[in-house]
mmCIF file with all atom_site columns, C-alpha atoms in Angstrom:
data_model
loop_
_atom_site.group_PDB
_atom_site.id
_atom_site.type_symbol
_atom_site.label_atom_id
_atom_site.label_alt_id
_atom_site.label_comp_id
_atom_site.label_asym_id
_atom_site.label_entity_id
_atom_site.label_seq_id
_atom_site.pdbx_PDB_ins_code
_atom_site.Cartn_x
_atom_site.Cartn_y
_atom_site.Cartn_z
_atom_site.occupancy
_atom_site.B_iso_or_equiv
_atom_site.pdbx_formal_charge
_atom_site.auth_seq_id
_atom_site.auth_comp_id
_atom_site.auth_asym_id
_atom_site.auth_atom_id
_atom_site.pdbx_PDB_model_num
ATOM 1   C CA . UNK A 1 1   ? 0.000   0.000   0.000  1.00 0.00 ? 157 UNK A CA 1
ATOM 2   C CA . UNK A 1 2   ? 0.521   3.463   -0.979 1.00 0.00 ? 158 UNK A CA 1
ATOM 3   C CA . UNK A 1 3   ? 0.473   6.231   1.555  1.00 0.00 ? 159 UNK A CA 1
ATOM 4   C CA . UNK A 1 4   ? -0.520  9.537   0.591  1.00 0.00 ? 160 UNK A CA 1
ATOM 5   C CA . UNK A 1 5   ? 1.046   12.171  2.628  1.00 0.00 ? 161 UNK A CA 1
ATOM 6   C CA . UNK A 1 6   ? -1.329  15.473  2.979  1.00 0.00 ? 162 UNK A CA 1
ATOM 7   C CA . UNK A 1 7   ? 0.774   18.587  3.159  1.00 0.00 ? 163 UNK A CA 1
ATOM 8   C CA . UNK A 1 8   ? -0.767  21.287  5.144  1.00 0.00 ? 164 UNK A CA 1
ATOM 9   C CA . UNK A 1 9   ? -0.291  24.876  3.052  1.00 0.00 ? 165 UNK A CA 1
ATOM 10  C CA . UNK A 1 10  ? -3.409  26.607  5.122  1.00 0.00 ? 166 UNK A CA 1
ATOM 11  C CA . UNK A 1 11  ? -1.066  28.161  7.694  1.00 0.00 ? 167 UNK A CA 1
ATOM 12  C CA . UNK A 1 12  ? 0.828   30.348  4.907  1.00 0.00 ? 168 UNK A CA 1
ATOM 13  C CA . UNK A 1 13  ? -2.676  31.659  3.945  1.00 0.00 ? 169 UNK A CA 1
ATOM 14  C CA . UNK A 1 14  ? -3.627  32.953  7.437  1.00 0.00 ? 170 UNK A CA 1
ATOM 15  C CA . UNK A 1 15  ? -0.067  34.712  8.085  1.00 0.00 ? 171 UNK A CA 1
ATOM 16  C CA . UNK A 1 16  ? -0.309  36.173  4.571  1.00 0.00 ? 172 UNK A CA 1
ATOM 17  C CA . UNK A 1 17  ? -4.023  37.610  6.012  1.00 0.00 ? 173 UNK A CA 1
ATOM 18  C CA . UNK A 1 18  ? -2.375  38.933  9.367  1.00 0.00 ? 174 UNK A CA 1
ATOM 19  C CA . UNK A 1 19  ? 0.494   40.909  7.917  1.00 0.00 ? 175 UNK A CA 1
ATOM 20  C CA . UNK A 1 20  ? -1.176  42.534  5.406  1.00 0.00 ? 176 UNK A CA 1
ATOM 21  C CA . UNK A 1 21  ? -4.123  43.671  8.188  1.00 0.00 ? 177 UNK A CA 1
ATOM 22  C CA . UNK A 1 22  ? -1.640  44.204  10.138 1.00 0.00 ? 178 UNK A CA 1
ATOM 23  C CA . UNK A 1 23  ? 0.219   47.074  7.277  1.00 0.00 ? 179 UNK A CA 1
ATOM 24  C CA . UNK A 1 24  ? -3.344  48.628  6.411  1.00 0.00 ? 180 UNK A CA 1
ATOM 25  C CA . UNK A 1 25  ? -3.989  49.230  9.890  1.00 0.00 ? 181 UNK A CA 1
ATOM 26  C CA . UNK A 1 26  ? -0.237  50.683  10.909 1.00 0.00 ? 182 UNK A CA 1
ATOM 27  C CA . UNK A 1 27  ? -1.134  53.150  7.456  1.00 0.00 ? 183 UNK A CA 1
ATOM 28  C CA . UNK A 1 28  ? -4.976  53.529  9.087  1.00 0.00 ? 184 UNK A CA 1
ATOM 29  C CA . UNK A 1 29  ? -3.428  55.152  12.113 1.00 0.00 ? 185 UNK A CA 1
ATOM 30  C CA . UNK A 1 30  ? -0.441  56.819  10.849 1.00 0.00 ? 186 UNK A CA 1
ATOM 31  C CA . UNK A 1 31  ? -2.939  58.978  8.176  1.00 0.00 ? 187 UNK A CA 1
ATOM 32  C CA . UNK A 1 32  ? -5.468  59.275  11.749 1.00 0.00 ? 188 UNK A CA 1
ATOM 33  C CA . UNK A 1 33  ? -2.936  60.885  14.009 1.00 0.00 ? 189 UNK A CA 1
ATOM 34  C CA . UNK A 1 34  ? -2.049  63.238  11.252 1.00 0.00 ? 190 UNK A CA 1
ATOM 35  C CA . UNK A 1 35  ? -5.053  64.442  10.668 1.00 0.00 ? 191 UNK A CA 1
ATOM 36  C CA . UNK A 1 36  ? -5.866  64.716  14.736 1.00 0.00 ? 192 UNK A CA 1
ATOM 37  C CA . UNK A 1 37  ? -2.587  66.810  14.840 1.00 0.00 ? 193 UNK A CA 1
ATOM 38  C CA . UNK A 1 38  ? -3.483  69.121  11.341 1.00 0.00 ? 194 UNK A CA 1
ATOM 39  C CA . UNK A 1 39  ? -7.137  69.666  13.809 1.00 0.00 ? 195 UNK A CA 1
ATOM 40  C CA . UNK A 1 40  ? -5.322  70.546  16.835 1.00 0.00 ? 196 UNK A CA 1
ATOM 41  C CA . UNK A 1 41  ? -2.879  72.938  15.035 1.00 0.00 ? 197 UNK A CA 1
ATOM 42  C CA . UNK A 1 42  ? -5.968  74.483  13.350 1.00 0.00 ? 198 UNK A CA 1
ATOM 43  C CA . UNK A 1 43  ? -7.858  75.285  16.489 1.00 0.00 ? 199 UNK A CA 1
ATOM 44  C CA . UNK A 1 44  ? -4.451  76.172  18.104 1.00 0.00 ? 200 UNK A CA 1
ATOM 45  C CA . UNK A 1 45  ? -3.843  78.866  15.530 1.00 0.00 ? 201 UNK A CA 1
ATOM 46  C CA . UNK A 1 46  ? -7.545  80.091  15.752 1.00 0.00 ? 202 UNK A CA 1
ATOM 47  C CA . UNK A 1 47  ? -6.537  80.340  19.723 1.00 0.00 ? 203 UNK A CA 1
ATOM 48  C CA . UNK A 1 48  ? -3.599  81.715  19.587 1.00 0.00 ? 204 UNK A CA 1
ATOM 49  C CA . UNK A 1 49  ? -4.866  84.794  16.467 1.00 0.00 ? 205 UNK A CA 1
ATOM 50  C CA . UNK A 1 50  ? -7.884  84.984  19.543 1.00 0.00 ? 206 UNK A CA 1
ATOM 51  C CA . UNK A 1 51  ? -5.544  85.517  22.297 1.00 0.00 ? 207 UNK A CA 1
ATOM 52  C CA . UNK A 1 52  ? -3.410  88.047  20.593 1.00 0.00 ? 208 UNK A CA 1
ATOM 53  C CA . UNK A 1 53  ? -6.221  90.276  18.876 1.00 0.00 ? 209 UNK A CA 1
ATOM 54  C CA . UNK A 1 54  ? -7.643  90.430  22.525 1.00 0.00 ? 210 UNK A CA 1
ATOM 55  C CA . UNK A 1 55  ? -4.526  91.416  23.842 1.00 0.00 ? 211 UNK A CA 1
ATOM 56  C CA . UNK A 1 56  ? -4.455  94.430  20.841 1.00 0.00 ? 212 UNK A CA 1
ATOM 57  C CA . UNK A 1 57  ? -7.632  95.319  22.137 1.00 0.00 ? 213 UNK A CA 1
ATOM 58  C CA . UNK A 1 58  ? -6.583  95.868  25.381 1.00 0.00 ? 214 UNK A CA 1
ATOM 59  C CA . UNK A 1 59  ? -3.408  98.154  24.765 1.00 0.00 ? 215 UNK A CA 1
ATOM 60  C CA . UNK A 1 60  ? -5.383  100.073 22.283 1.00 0.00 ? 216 UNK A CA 1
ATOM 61  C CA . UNK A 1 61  ? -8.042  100.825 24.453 1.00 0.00 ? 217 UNK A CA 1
ATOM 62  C CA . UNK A 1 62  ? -5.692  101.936 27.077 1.00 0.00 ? 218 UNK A CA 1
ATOM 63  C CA . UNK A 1 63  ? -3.827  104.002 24.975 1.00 0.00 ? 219 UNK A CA 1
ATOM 64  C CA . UNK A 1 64  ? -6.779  105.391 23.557 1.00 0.00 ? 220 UNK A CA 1
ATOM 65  C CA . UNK A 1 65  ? -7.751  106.502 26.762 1.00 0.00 ? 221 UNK A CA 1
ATOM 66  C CA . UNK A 1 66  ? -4.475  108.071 27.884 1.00 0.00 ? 222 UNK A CA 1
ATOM 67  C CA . UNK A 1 67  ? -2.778  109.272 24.750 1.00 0.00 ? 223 UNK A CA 1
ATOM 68  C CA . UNK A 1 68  ? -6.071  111.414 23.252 1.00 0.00 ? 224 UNK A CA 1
ATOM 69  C CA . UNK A 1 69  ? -7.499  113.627 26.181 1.00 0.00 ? 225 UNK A CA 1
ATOM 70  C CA . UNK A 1 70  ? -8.666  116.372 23.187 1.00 0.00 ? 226 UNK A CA 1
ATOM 71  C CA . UNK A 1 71  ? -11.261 116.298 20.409 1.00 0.00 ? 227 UNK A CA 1
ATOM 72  C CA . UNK A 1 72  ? -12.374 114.100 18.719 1.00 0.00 ? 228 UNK A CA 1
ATOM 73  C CA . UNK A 1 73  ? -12.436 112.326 22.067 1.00 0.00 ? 229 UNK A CA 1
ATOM 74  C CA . UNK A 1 74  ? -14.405 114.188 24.741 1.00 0.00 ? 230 UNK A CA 1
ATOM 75  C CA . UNK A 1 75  ? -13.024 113.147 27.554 1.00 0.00 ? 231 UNK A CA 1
ATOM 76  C CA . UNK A 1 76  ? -10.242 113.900 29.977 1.00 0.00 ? 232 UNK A CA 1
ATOM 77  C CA . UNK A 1 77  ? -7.045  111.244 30.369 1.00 0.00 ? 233 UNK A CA 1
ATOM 78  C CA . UNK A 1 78  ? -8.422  108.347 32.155 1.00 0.00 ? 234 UNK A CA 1
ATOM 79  C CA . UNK A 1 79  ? -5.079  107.783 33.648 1.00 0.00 ? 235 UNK A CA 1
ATOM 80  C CA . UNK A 1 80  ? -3.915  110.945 35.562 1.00 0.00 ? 236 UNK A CA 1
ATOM 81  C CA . UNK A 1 81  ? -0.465  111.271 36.685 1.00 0.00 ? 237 UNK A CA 1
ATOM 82  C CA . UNK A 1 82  ? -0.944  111.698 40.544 1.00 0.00 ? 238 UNK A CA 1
ATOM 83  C CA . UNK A 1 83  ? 1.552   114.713 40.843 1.00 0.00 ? 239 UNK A CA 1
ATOM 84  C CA . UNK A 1 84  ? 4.437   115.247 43.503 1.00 0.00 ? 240 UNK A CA 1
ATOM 85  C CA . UNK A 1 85  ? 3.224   118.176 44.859 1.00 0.00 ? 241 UNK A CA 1
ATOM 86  C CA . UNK A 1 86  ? 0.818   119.812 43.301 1.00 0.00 ? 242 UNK A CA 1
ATOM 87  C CA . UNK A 1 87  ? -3.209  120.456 42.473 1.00 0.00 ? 243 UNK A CA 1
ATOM 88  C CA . UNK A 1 88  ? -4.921  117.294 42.076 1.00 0.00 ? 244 UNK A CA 1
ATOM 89  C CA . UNK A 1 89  ? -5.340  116.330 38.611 1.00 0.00 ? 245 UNK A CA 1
ATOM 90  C CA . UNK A 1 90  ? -8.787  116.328 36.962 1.00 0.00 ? 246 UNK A CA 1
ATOM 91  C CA . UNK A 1 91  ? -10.909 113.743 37.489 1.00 0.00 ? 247 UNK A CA 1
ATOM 92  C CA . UNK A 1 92  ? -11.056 111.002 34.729 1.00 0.00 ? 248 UNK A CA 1
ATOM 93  C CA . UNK A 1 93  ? -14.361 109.622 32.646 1.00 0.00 ? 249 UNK A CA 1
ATOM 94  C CA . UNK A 1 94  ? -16.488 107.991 34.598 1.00 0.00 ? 250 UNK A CA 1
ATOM 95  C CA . UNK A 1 95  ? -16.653 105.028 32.055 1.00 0.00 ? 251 UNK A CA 1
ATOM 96  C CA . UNK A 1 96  ? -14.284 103.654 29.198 1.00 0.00 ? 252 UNK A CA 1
ATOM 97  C CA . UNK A 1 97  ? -15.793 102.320 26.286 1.00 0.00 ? 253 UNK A CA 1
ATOM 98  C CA . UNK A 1 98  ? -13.432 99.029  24.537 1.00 0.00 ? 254 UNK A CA 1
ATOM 99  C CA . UNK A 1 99  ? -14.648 96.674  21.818 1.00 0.00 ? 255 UNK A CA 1
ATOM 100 C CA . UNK A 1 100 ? -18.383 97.326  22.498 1.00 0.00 ? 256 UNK A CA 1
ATOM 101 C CA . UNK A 1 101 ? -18.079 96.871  26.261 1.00 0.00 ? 257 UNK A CA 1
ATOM 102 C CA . UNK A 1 102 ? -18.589 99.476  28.745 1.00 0.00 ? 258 UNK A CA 1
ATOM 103 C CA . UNK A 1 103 ? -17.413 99.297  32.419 1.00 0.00 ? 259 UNK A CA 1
ATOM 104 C CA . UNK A 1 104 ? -16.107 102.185 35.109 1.00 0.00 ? 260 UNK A CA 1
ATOM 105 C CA . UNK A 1 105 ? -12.716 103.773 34.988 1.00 0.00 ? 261 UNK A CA 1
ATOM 106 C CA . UNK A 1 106 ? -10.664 101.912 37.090 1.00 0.00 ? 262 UNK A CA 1
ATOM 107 C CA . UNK A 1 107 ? -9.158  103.461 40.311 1.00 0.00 ? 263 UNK A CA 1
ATOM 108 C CA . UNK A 1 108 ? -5.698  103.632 40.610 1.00 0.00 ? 264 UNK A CA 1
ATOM 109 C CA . UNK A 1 109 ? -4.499  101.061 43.253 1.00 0.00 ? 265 UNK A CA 1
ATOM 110 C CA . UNK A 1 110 ? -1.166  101.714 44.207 1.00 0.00 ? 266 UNK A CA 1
ATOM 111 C CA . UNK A 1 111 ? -1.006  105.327 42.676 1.00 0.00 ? 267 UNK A CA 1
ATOM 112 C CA . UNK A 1 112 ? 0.108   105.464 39.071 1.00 0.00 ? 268 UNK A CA 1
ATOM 113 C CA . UNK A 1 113 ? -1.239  101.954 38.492 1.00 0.00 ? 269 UNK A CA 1
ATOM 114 C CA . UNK A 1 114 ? -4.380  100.599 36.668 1.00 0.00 ? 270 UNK A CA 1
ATOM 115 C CA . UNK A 1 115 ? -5.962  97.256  36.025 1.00 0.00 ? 271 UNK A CA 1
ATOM 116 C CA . UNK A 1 116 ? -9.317  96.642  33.786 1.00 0.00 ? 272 UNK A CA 1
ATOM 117 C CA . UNK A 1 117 ? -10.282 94.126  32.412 1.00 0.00 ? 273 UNK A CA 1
ATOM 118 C CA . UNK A 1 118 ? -12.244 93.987  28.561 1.00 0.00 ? 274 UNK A CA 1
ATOM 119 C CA . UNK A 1 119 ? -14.159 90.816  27.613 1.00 0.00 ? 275 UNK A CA 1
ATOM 120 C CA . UNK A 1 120 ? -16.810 89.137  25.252 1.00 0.00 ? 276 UNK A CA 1
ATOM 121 C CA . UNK A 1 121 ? -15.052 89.516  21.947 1.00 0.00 ? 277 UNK A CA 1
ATOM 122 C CA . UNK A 1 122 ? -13.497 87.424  19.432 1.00 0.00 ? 278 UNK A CA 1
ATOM 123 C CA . UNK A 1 123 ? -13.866 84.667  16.869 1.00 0.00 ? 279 UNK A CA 1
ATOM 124 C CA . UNK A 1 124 ? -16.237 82.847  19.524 1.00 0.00 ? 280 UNK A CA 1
ATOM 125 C CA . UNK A 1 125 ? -17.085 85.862  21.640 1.00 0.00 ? 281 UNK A CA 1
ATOM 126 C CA . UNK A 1 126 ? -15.162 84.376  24.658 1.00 0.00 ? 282 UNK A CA 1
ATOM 127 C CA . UNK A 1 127 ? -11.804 86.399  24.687 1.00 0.00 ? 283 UNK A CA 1
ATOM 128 C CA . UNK A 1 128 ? -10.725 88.792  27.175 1.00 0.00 ? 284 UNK A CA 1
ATOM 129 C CA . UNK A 1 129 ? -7.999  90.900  28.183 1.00 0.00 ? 285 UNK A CA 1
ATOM 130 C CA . UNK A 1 130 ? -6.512  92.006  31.790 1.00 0.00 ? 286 UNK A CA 1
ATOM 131 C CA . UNK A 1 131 ? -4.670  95.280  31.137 1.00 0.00 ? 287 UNK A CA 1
ATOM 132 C CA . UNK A 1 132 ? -2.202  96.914  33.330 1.00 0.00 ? 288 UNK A CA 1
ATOM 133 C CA . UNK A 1 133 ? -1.259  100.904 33.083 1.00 0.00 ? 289 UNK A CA 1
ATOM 134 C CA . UNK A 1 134 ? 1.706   101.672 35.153 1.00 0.00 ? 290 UNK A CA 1
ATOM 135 C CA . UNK A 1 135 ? 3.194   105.390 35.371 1.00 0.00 ? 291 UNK A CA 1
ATOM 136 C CA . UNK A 1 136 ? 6.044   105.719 36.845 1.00 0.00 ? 292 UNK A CA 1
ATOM 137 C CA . UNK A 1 137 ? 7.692   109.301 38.018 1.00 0.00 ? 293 UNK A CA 1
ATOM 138 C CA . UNK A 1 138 ? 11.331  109.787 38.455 1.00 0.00 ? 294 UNK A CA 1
ATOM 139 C CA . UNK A 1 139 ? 12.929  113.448 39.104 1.00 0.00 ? 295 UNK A CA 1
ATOM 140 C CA . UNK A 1 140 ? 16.196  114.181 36.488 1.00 0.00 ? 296 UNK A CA 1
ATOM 141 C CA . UNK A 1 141 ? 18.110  117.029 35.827 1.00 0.00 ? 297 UNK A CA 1
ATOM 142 C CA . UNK A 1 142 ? 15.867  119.237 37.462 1.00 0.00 ? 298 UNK A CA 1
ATOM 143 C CA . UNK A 1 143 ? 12.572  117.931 36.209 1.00 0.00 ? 299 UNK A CA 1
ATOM 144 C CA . UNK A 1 144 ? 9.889   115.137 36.603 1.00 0.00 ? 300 UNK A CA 1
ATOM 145 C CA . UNK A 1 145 ? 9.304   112.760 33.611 1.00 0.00 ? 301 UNK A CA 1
ATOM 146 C CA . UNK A 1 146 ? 7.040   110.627 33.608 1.00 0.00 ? 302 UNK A CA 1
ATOM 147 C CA . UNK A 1 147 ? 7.185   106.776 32.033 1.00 0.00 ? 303 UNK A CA 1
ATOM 148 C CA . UNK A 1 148 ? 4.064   105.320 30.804 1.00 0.00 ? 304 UNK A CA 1
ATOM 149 C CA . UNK A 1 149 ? 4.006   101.320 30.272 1.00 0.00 ? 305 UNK A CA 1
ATOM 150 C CA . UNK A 1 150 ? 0.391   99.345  28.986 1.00 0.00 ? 306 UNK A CA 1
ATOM 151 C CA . UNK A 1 151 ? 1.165   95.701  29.576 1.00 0.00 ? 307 UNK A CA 1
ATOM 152 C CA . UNK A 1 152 ? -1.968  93.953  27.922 1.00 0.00 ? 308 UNK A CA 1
ATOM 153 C CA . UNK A 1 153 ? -2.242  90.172  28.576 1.00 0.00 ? 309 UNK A CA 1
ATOM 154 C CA . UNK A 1 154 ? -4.913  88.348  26.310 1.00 0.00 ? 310 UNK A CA 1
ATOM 155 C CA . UNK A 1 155 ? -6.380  85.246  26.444 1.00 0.00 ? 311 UNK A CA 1
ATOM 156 C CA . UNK A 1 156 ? -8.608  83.219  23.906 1.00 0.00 ? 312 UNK A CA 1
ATOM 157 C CA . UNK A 1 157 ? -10.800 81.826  26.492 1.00 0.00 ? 313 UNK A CA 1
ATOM 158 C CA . UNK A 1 158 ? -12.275 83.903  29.802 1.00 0.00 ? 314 UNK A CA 1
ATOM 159 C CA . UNK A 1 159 ? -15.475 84.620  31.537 1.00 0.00 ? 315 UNK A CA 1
ATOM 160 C CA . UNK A 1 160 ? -16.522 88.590  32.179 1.00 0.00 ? 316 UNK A CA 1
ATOM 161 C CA . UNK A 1 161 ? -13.097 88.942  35.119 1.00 0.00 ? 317 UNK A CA 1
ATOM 162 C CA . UNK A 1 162 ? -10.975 86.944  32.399 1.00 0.00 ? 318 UNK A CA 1
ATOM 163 C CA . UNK A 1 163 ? -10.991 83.682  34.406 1.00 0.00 ? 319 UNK A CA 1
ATOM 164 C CA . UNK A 1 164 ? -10.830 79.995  33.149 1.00 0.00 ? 320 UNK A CA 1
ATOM 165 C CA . UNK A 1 165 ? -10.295 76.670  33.570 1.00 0.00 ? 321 UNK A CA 1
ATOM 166 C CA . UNK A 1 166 ? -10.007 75.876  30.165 1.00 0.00 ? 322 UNK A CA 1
ATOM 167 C CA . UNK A 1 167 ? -6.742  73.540  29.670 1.00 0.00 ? 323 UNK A CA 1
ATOM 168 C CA . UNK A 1 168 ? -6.108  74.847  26.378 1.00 0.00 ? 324 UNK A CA 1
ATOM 169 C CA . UNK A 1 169 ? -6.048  78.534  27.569 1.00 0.00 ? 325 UNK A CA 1
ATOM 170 C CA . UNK A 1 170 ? -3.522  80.508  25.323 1.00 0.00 ? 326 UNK A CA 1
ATOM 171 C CA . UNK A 1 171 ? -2.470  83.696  26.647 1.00 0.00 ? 327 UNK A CA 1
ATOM 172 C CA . UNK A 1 172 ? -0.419  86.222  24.583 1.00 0.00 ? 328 UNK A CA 1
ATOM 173 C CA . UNK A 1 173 ? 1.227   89.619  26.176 1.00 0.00 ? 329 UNK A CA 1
ATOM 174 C CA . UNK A 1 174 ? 1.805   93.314  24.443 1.00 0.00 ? 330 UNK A CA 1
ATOM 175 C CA . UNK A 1 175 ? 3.713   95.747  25.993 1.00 0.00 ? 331 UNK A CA 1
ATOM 176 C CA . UNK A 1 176 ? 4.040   99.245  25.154 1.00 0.00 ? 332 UNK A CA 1
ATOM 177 C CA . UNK A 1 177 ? 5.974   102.040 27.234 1.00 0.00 ? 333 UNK A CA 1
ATOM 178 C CA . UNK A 1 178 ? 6.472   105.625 26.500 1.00 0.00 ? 334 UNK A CA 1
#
């Protein structure tokens, strides 16, 4: 008697299967994370353009506010130089007026030194701005000068006092002196 020996090829067939799944899905996830990173750059740049237009905002109202106390603008400099000894200086507006928001003048607090705060603007309506005006006075050759800086730090993400929790918060500073 003949025996017939059976040779088994089926096992070639199923590692064949598993390696080529196995490529497709390496190429699946490579083209996935690449298009989760091109996302999070787009909403990153969309943050970040956010974050510094509020910040923009928030020096130029300042230095709308302190630069141009005459006409066209009726009203007086919102940030008066308390002087070393002399009159007291007018008083300021009452209000400001910044990217469609109104709120009171701030009081200075130490002298020379402002914080506001504008909010509600932006791509999604939810960027802010904390601005700082600090004037500082220093006596040379025989005469005060005084040094203005605006230090405006916005954020793409803030409630009405500029607060968040948001992770993702991108914050972007201008400063100006003169």
């Amino acid at each position: 008697m003949i025996k017939k020996i059976k040779k088994l090829k089926s096992g070639f067939v199923i590692l064949f299967a598993v390696t080529i799944s196995a490529i497709i899905l390496a190429i699946a996830l490579g083209v996935s994370n690449i298009a989760f990173r091109e996302i999070k750059f787009g909403t990153n740049a969309r943050g970040s353009n956010d974050a510094f237009f509020a910040a923009d905002v928030g020096a130029e109202c300042a230095l709308l506010y302190d630069r141009n106390p005459f006409p066209p603008f009726d009203h007086e400099n919102a940030f008066p130089v308390t002087p070393i000894p002399s009159p007291p200086p007018p008083p300021p507006p009452s209000t400001m007026d910044c990217a469609e928001t109104s709120f009171p003048t701030p009081d200075p607090s130490p002298d020379n030194f402002w914080t506001f705060t504008v909010s509600e603007f932006g791509s999604s309506g939810q960027s802010c701005a904390i601005v700082t005006v600090d004037k500082t006075i220093t006596f040379s050759c025989g005469s005060f000068n005084c040094t203005t800086t605006v230090t405006s730090k916005g954020y793409n993400v803030g409630d009405l006092n500029c607060d968040s929790t948001d992770p993702n918060r991108i914050e972007r500073e201008i400063e100006v002196t003169y």
